[in-house]
């Protein structure tokens, strides 16, 4: 019995005799709508909405779409250009890197110091090095008997022939160009009781003309047990190392060269000395050619050719005789001739180059630079591009970026269209006409779900694609990421539509009997609420400078957060807006509760007359 | 077959208003059930509860053997509702509007066109079937709503003021159509302010006042129960009948009006004797019926009790 709230009871009681007045007919077979009926009816409602929208909003939608496309493209392009990283550690020059990176540096572990005898082979192992994404580059550097040695790889081997103490430096680089270094010492003792180093008597300087061949004579080196190795090193564009008691080298370029000779005996003991090689021009011309400019940092994609060119190259006397590009990568050289050459990097990493222009007399001028070869696209699962666009510490992944764009597009278009259809019906009161027909709440919600599903490909997908296009990704990856982001945006919009319908209809005391399908959307809307939690919390984090909010998700909602790119979307948007992330728990949970309460109050205020009382 | 509608102890409260107060009734198959009361009496609330559009505060209702509170959508799948709501999709024409609802009812194209044409004729829409609804008058809009309900092939329809805006000629056709529907085993739940017109069509009446059901029954039953025992007699010899009855019974009043005899008894229990006396005096009794209108019945009941 309903509670008596002091309502008028003066009228007589209801008639007692209400015997049924029943005629005899065949039994009525009632019909019950299934999912197919729900879909057909929902589509009919959508069809009706679409006609209205097409009539009133098509032109403005197209204008907005073009405008937004431009904005998104410029935004994405600018971000792409603004992202910087430091190549090879602190203090080095910042360079632009297309796309974004994550800024967490790896940890380099070179291993323990070694003590060996000359001639022993050492395995250098960097496998204990770690990174939050992936290490892609390992370089071991040391000087071995005057020769700069660079070894590439996670695990490498090197035979130390010469006695001495070697400082071996390991540099590791992750997929975001973050670097770290570690070092170890290799102490090499003589391999026998002989510990007397070889000696070299004085060496005579050499005077030659450009284009001549110099002969180096190492016969002045002596040792108690005999010299077994002669190594000649000097710099001619790059370091040159020549082996043998006597050696020859053709000097094409004028200049003064310091040539070192390092000799080693059988026990590994070493001694060294040096001499000058003076290379004179062939003629009276002492002036090198002029080089206008050479691009010093060139971005390249693995497997795609890049053009190297020098501008304004000329020589006033005799003309330019040779133009040579020396390209060094992982210890090997590629030599190309010409003012403009085409080079295709076949690996990830840094390619150093020297451009040399030489005149007829042998006078040479050089310029240096680097080709940064990056793979096309990044590992989406690792996703870690940490970057500093617009001077903010932003960490995000491509999917989050695409999701943010897709969601923004959805809110503008679907939200706008949704408002045109659903809110218009509410305001005009026509919505309830539908409910007088066989329209369930599920049908109504489903009709609105069709907005993003059907209209989405026209608006959301292309806009997201436009925003993604400046990023350094393979076309297939861009399409895939855009598609996933689009689906996620649709789910979010559906959740929002469902949530708002439930709140609204519940406030209007409609009988709500959600079907299983409709309940599924409820769960999705909860997921959407998690996003609201997250975004809002990150904002509060920043405003109140409180504890890290991210921990809340890892502690309580980690699985949800990890399963859902809403988490990443939240990180992206909130970090982009604020910079850091810290919120107390109670705010995290109070904010969505407040939002829901506001939604209920707003629905009462805005549409008080719908399904009004008698 | 159980009753088509069964309402048991329905309550519906809105803040400080009790819109339905212990409402209990049944509606049988194949009848036009009239639900009457002044504005704010609870008629529309009762329809909303029975259609599953709002939940009762207490009590239960089943429609077509379906529990309304538990399966409101199943209920609405099998009924058609004409509400007093007059809002429309202004951009549409009545034809498109009806077509849309035909799709909601999952009708095929052929069936839809046929039903739209039939309903348009019955509701007199022919003159404006392809005009925008925005241009239509209130009465015309009501007829569009009526057509929407008439085109539905449902075993139970709720009609809230169905004759509003329908001219006299079409009212008659409409009444005949509704009568035919119930003869085919369908049921109509009917509300109106116009009790005089309703008497022509409604089989059984229920009166609601301030949310409480105060009377229910056929017109004859209610008049018999709530009005004074006044009768109209069509007899072969009115003058002689007047003399004989006046002499034999304790009458309050008796007179001959336009060839018929009108009399009011002092005791309702004397009514059976009227026919017996006339037979004894060899006077033919062609018809004897209770006098009074349903409006009078409603006035009597809503004032607070039967005579």
Coordinates of N, CA and C in Angstrom, one line a residue, chain A residues 410-574:
Chain A
X410 N 34.5 13.8 -32.7 CA 33.2 13.2 -32.4 C 32.4 14.2 -31.6
X411 N 33.0 14.9 -30.6 CA 32.3 15.8 -29.8 C 31.7 16.9 -30.6
X412 N 32.5 17.4 -31.6 CA 32.1 18.5 -32.4 C 31.0 18.1 -33.3
X413 N 31.2 17.0 -34.0 CA 30.3 16.6 -35.1 C 29.1 15.8 -34.5
X414 N 29.5 14.7 -33.9 CA 28.4 13.8 -33.4 C 27.6 14.5 -32.3
X415 N 28.4 15.1 -31.4 CA 27.8 15.9 -30.4 C 26.8 16.9 -30.9
X416 N 27.3 17.6 -31.9 CA 26.5 18.6 -32.6 C 25.2 18.1 -33.2
X417 N 25.5 17.0 -34.0 CA 24.4 16.3 -34.7 C 23.4 15.7 -33.7
X418 N 24.0 15.1 -32.6 CA 23.2 14.5 -31.6 C 22.3 15.5 -31.0
X419 N 22.9 16.7 -30.8 CA 22.1 17.8 -30.2 C 21.0 18.2 -31.1
X420 N 21.3 18.2 -32.4 CA 20.3 18.5 -33.4 C 19.1 17.6 -33.4
X421 N 19.4 16.3 -33.2 CA 18.4 15.3 -33.3 C 17.7 15.1 -31.9
X422 N 18.5 14.6 -31.0 CA 18.0 14.2 -29.7 C 17.5 15.4 -28.9
X423 N 18.4 16.4 -28.7 CA 18.0 17.6 -27.9 C 16.8 18.3 -28.6
X424 N 16.8 18.4 -29.9 CA 15.8 19.1 -30.6 C 14.4 18.4 -30.2
X425 N 14.5 17.1 -30.3 CA 13.3 16.3 -29.9 C 12.8 16.6 -28.5
X426 N 13.8 16.6 -27.6 CA 13.5 16.9 -26.2 C 12.8 18.2 -26.1
X427 N 13.5 19.2 -26.7 CA 13.0 20.6 -26.6 C 11.6 20.7 -27.2
X428 N 11.4 20.1 -28.3 CA 10.1 20.2 -29.0 C 9.1 19.3 -28.4
X429 N 9.5 18.4 -27.5 CA 8.6 17.4 -26.9 C 8.2 16.3 -27.8
X430 N 8.8 16.2 -29.0 CA 8.4 15.2 -29.9 C 8.9 13.8 -29.6
X431 N 9.9 13.8 -28.7 CA 10.5 12.5 -28.3 C 9.5 11.6 -27.8
X432 N 8.6 12.1 -27.0 CA 7.7 11.1 -26.4 C 6.6 10.6 -27.3
X433 N 6.5 11.2 -28.4 CA 5.6 10.7 -29.5 C 6.1 9.3 -29.9
X434 N 7.4 9.2 -30.0 CA 8.0 7.9 -30.4 C 7.8 6.9 -29.3
X435 N 7.8 7.3 -28.1 CA 7.5 6.3 -27.0 C 6.1 5.8 -27.0
X436 N 5.2 6.6 -27.6 CA 3.8 6.1 -27.7 C 3.7 5.1 -28.8
X437 N 4.7 5.0 -29.6 CA 4.8 3.9 -30.5 C 5.6 2.8 -29.8
X438 N 5.9 1.7 -30.5 CA 6.6 0.6 -29.9 C 8.1 0.8 -29.8
X439 N 8.5 2.0 -29.3 CA 9.9 2.3 -29.2 C 10.4 2.2 -27.8
X440 N 11.3 1.3 -27.6 CA 11.9 1.1 -26.3 C 13.0 2.1 -26.1
X441 N 13.4 2.2 -24.8 CA 14.6 3.0 -24.5 C 15.8 2.5 -25.3
X442 N 15.9 1.2 -25.3 CA 17.0 0.6 -26.1 C 17.0 1.0 -27.5
X443 N 15.8 1.0 -28.1 CA 15.7 1.4 -29.5 C 16.1 2.8 -29.7
X444 N 15.7 3.7 -28.8 CA 16.0 5.1 -28.9 C 17.5 5.3 -28.8
X445 N 18.1 4.6 -27.8 CA 19.5 4.8 -27.6 C 20.3 4.3 -28.9
X446 N 19.8 3.1 -29.4 CA 20.5 2.5 -30.5 C 20.4 3.5 -31.7
X447 N 19.3 4.1 -31.8 CA 19.2 5.1 -33.0 C 20.2 6.2 -32.9
X448 N 20.5 6.6 -31.7 CA 21.5 7.6 -31.5 C 23.0 7.0 -31.7
X449 N 23.1 5.8 -31.4 CA 24.4 5.1 -31.6 C 24.7 5.1 -33.1
X450 N 23.7 5.0 -33.9 CA 24.0 5.0 -35.3 C 24.6 6.3 -35.8
X451 N 24.5 7.3 -35.1 CA 25.1 8.6 -35.5 C 26.6 8.4 -35.7
X452 N 27.4 8.0 -34.6 CA 28.8 7.9 -34.9 C 29.1 6.8 -35.8
X453 N 28.3 5.7 -35.8 CA 28.6 4.6 -36.6 C 28.5 4.9 -38.1
X454 N 27.4 5.6 -38.4 CA 27.1 5.9 -39.8 C 27.7 7.2 -40.3
X455 N 27.6 8.2 -39.5 CA 28.1 9.5 -39.9 C 29.6 9.6 -39.6
X456 N 30.0 8.9 -38.6 CA 31.4 8.9 -38.2 C 32.4 8.8 -39.3
X457 N 32.2 7.8 -40.2 CA 33.2 7.6 -41.3 C 33.3 8.9 -42.2
X458 N 32.3 9.6 -42.2 CA 32.3 10.8 -43.0 C 33.0 12.0 -42.4
X459 N 32.9 12.0 -41.0 CA 33.6 13.2 -40.3 C 34.8 12.8 -39.5
X460 N 34.6 11.8 -38.6 CA 35.6 11.5 -37.6 C 36.9 10.9 -38.3
X461 N 36.6 9.9 -39.1 CA 37.7 9.2 -39.7 C 38.6 10.1 -40.6
X462 N 38.1 10.9 -41.5 CA 39.0 11.7 -42.3 C 39.7 12.8 -41.5
X463 N 39.0 13.3 -40.5 CA 39.7 14.4 -39.7 C 40.9 13.8 -38.9
X464 N 40.7 12.6 -38.4 CA 41.7 11.9 -37.7 C 42.9 11.6 -38.6
X465 N 42.5 11.2 -39.8 CA 43.5 10.8 -40.8 C 44.3 12.1 -41.2
X466 N 43.7 13.2 -41.3 CA 44.4 14.4 -41.6 C 45.4 14.8 -40.5
X467 N 44.9 14.6 -39.3 CA 45.8 15.0 -38.2 C 47.0 14.0 -38.1
X468 N 46.8 12.8 -38.5 CA 47.8 11.8 -38.4 C 48.8 11.9 -39.5
X469 N 48.4 12.5 -40.6 CA 49.2 12.4 -41.8 C 50.6 13.0 -41.7
X470 N 50.8 14.1 -40.9 CA 52.1 14.7 -40.9 C 53.1 13.8 -40.0
X471 N 52.6 12.9 -39.3 CA 53.4 12.1 -38.4 C 54.2 11.1 -39.2
X472 N 55.4 10.7 -38.7 CA 56.3 9.9 -39.4 C 55.9 8.5 -39.3
X473 N 54.9 8.0 -40.0 CA 54.4 6.7 -39.9 C 54.1 6.1 -41.3
X474 N 54.2 4.8 -41.3 CA 53.8 4.1 -42.6 C 52.3 4.3 -42.8
X475 N 51.9 4.3 -44.1 CA 50.5 4.6 -44.4 C 49.6 3.5 -43.7
X476 N 50.0 2.3 -43.8 CA 49.2 1.2 -43.2 C 49.0 1.4 -41.7
X477 N 50.1 1.8 -41.0 CA 50.0 2.0 -39.6 C 49.1 3.2 -39.3
X478 N 49.2 4.2 -40.1 CA 48.3 5.4 -39.9 C 46.9 5.0 -40.0
X479 N 46.6 4.2 -41.1 CA 45.2 3.8 -41.3 C 44.7 2.9 -40.1
X480 N 45.6 2.0 -39.7 CA 45.2 1.1 -38.6 C 45.0 1.9 -37.3
X481 N 45.9 2.8 -37.0 CA 45.8 3.6 -35.7 C 44.5 4.5 -35.8
X482 N 44.3 5.1 -37.0 CA 43.2 5.9 -37.1 C 41.9 5.1 -36.9
X483 N 41.9 4.0 -37.5 CA 40.7 3.1 -37.4 C 40.4 2.8 -35.9
X484 N 41.4 2.3 -35.2 CA 41.3 1.9 -33.8 C 40.8 3.2 -33.0
X485 N 41.4 4.3 -33.3 CA 41.0 5.5 -32.5 C 39.6 5.9 -32.8
X486 N 39.2 5.7 -34.1 CA 37.8 6.0 -34.5 C 36.8 5.1 -33.7
X487 N 37.2 3.8 -33.7 CA 36.3 2.8 -32.9 C 36.2 3.2 -31.5
X488 N 37.3 3.6 -30.9 CA 37.3 4.0 -29.5 C 36.5 5.2 -29.3
X489 N 36.6 6.2 -30.2 CA 35.8 7.4 -30.1 C 34.3 7.1 -30.2
X490 N 34.0 6.1 -31.1 CA 32.6 5.7 -31.2 C 32.1 5.1 -29.9
X491 N 32.9 4.3 -29.3 CA 32.5 3.6 -28.1 C 32.3 4.7 -27.0
X492 N 33.2 5.7 -27.0 CA 33.1 6.7 -26.0 C 31.8 7.5 -26.2
X493 N 31.5 7.8 -27.4 CA 30.3 8.6 -27.7 C 29.0 7.8 -27.4
X494 N 29.1 6.5 -27.7 CA 28.0 5.6 -27.4 C 27.7 5.6 -25.9
X495 N 28.9 5.5 -25.2 CA 28.7 5.5 -23.7 C 28.1 6.8 -23.2
X496 N 28.6 7.9 -23.8 CA 28.0 9.2 -23.4 C 26.5 9.2 -23.7
X497 N 26.2 8.7 -24.9 CA 24.7 8.8 -25.3 C 23.9 7.9 -24.4
X498 N 24.5 6.8 -24.1 CA 23.7 5.8 -23.2 C 23.6 6.5 -21.8
X499 N 24.7 7.0 -21.3 CA 24.6 7.5 -20.0 C 23.6 8.7 -19.9
X500 N 23.7 9.6 -20.9 CA 22.8 10.7 -20.9 C 21.3 10.3 -21.0
X501 N 21.1 9.3 -21.9 CA 19.7 8.8 -22.0 C 19.2 8.2 -20.7
X502 N 20.0 7.4 -20.1 CA 19.6 6.8 -18.8 C 19.3 7.9 -17.8
X503 N 20.2 8.8 -17.7 CA 20.0 9.9 -16.6 C 18.7 10.6 -17.0
X504 N 18.6 11.0 -18.2 CA 17.4 11.8 -18.6 C 16.1 11.0 -18.4
X505 N 16.0 9.8 -18.9 CA 14.8 9.1 -18.9 C 14.5 8.6 -17.4
X506 N 15.6 8.4 -16.7 CA 15.4 8.0 -15.3 C 14.8 9.2 -14.5
X507 N 15.3 10.4 -14.8 CA 14.8 11.6 -14.2 C 13.4 11.8 -14.5
X508 N 13.0 11.3 -15.7 CA 11.6 11.5 -16.1 C 10.7 10.4 -15.7
X509 N 11.2 9.5 -14.8 CA 10.5 8.4 -14.3 C 10.0 7.4 -15.3
X510 N 10.6 7.4 -16.5 CA 10.2 6.4 -17.4 C 10.6 5.0 -16.9
X511 N 9.8 4.0 -17.3 CA 10.2 2.6 -16.8 C 11.4 2.2 -17.7
X512 N 12.5 2.0 -17.0 CA 13.7 1.6 -17.8 C 14.0 0.1 -17.6
X513 N 13.9 -0.5 -18.7 CA 14.2 -2.0 -18.7 C 15.3 -2.3 -19.7
X514 N 16.5 -1.9 -19.4 CA 17.6 -2.1 -20.4 C 17.8 -3.6 -20.7
X515 N 18.0 -3.8 -22.0 CA 18.3 -5.2 -22.4 C 19.7 -5.5 -22.2
X516 N 20.1 -6.8 -22.5 CA 21.5 -7.2 -22.3 C 22.4 -6.3 -23.1
X517 N 22.0 -6.0 -24.3 CA 22.9 -5.2 -25.2 C 23.0 -3.8 -24.6
X518 N 21.9 -3.3 -24.1 CA 21.9 -2.0 -23.5 C 22.8 -1.9 -22.3
X519 N 22.7 -3.1 -21.5 CA 23.6 -3.1 -20.3 C 25.0 -3.1 -20.7
X520 N 25.3 -3.7 -21.8 CA 26.7 -3.7 -22.3 C 27.2 -2.3 -22.4
X521 N 26.3 -1.5 -23.0 CA 26.7 -0.1 -23.1 C 26.9 0.6 -21.8
X522 N 26.1 0.1 -20.8 CA 26.3 0.7 -19.5 C 27.7 0.5 -19.0
X523 N 28.2 -0.7 -19.2 CA 29.6 -1.0 -18.8 C 30.6 -0.1 -19.5
X524 N 30.3 0.1 -20.8 CA 31.2 0.9 -21.6 C 31.1 2.4 -21.0
X525 N 29.9 2.7 -20.6 CA 29.8 4.1 -20.1 C 30.6 4.2 -18.8
X526 N 30.6 3.1 -18.1 CA 31.5 3.1 -16.8 C 32.9 3.3 -17.2
X527 N 33.3 2.7 -18.3 CA 34.7 2.8 -18.8 C 34.9 4.3 -19.1
X528 N 33.9 4.9 -19.8 CA 34.0 6.3 -20.1 C 34.1 7.1 -18.9
X529 N 33.4 6.7 -17.9 CA 33.5 7.5 -16.6 C 34.9 7.4 -16.0
X530 N 35.5 6.3 -16.2 CA 36.9 6.2 -15.8 C 37.8 7.2 -16.5
X531 N 37.5 7.5 -17.7 CA 38.2 8.5 -18.4 C 38.0 9.9 -17.8
X532 N 36.7 10.1 -17.5 CA 36.4 11.4 -16.8 C 37.2 11.5 -15.5
X533 N 37.2 10.4 -14.8 CA 38.0 10.3 -13.5 C 39.4 10.8 -13.8
X534 N 39.9 10.2 -14.8 CA 41.3 10.4 -15.1 C 41.6 11.8 -15.5
X535 N 40.9 12.3 -16.5 CA 41.2 13.6 -17.0 C 41.0 14.7 -16.0
X536 N 39.9 14.6 -15.2 CA 39.7 15.6 -14.2 C 40.7 15.5 -13.1
X537 N 41.1 14.3 -12.8 CA 42.1 14.1 -11.7 C 43.4 14.7 -12.1
X538 N 43.8 14.5 -13.3 CA 45.1 15.0 -13.7 C 45.1 16.6 -13.6
X539 N 43.9 17.1 -14.0 CA 43.8 18.6 -13.8 C 44.0 19.0 -12.4
X540 N 43.3 18.3 -11.5 CA 43.3 18.6 -10.1 C 44.7 18.4 -9.6
X541 N 45.4 17.4 -10.1 CA 46.7 17.1 -9.7 C 47.6 18.4 -9.8
X542 N 47.4 18.9 -11.0 CA 48.2 20.1 -11.3 C 47.8 21.3 -10.5
X543 N 46.5 21.5 -10.4 CA 46.1 22.7 -9.6 C 46.5 22.7 -8.2
X544 N 46.4 21.5 -7.6 CA 46.7 21.4 -6.1 C 48.1 20.9 -5.8
X545 N 48.9 20.6 -6.8 CA 50.2 20.1 -6.6 C 50.3 18.9 -5.6
X546 N 49.4 18.0 -5.8 CA 49.3 16.9 -4.8 C 50.0 15.6 -5.3
X547 N 49.7 14.5 -4.7 CA 50.5 13.3 -4.9 C 50.1 12.8 -6.3
X548 N 50.9 11.9 -6.8 CA 50.8 11.4 -8.1 C 49.5 10.6 -8.3
X549 N 48.7 11.0 -9.3 CA 47.5 10.4 -9.5 C 47.7 9.0 -10.2
X550 N 48.7 9.0 -11.0 CA 49.0 7.8 -11.8 C 49.0 6.5 -10.9
X551 N 49.5 6.7 -9.7 CA 49.5 5.6 -8.8 C 48.2 5.0 -8.4
X552 N 47.2 5.9 -8.4 CA 45.8 5.5 -8.1 C 45.4 4.5 -9.1
X553 N 45.7 4.7 -10.3 CA 45.3 3.8 -11.4 C 46.0 2.5 -11.3
X554 N 47.3 2.6 -11.0 CA 48.0 1.4 -11.0 C 47.6 0.6 -9.7
X555 N 47.2 1.3 -8.6 CA 46.8 0.6 -7.4 C 45.4 0.0 -7.5
X556 N 44.4 0.8 -8.0 CA 43.0 0.4 -7.9 C 42.4 0.1 -9.3
X557 N 42.9 0.8 -10.3 CA 42.2 0.6 -11.6 C 43.2 0.2 -12.7
X558 N 44.3 -0.3 -12.3 CA 45.3 -0.6 -13.2 C 44.9 -1.4 -14.4
X559 N 44.1 -2.4 -14.2 CA 43.7 -3.3 -15.3 C 42.9 -2.5 -16.3
X560 N 41.9 -1.8 -15.7 CA 41.1 -1.0 -16.6 C 41.9 0.0 -17.4
X561 N 42.8 0.7 -16.6 CA 43.6 1.7 -17.3 C 44.5 1.1 -18.4
X562 N 45.0 0.0 -18.1 CA 45.9 -0.6 -19.0 C 45.2 -1.2 -20.2
X563 N 44.0 -1.7 -20.0 CA 43.3 -2.3 -21.1 C 42.7 -1.2 -22.0
X564 N 42.6 0.0 -21.4 CA 41.9 1.0 -22.2 C 42.8 2.2 -22.6
X565 N 42.8 2.5 -23.8 CA 43.5 3.7 -24.2 C 42.9 5.0 -23.7
X566 N 41.7 4.9 -23.0 CA 41.2 6.0 -22.4 C 42.3 6.6 -21.4
X567 N 43.0 5.6 -20.8 CA 44.0 6.0 -19.9 C 45.1 6.8 -20.6
X568 N 45.5 6.3 -21.7 CA 46.5 7.1 -22.5 C 46.0 8.4 -23.0
X569 N 44.7 8.3 -23.4 CA 44.1 9.6 -23.8 C 44.0 10.6 -22.7
X570 N 43.7 10.1 -21.5 CA 43.7 11.0 -20.3 C 45.1 11.6 -20.1
X571 N 46.1 10.7 -20.2 CA 47.5 11.2 -20.0 C 47.8 12.3 -21.0
X572 N 47.5 12.0 -22.2 CA 47.8 13.0 -23.3 C 47.1 14.3 -23.0
X573 N 45.8 14.3 -22.9 CA 45.1 15.5 -22.8 C 45.5 16.3 -21.5
X574 N 45.5 15.6 -20.4 CA 45.7 16.3 -19.1 C 47.2 16.8 -19.1

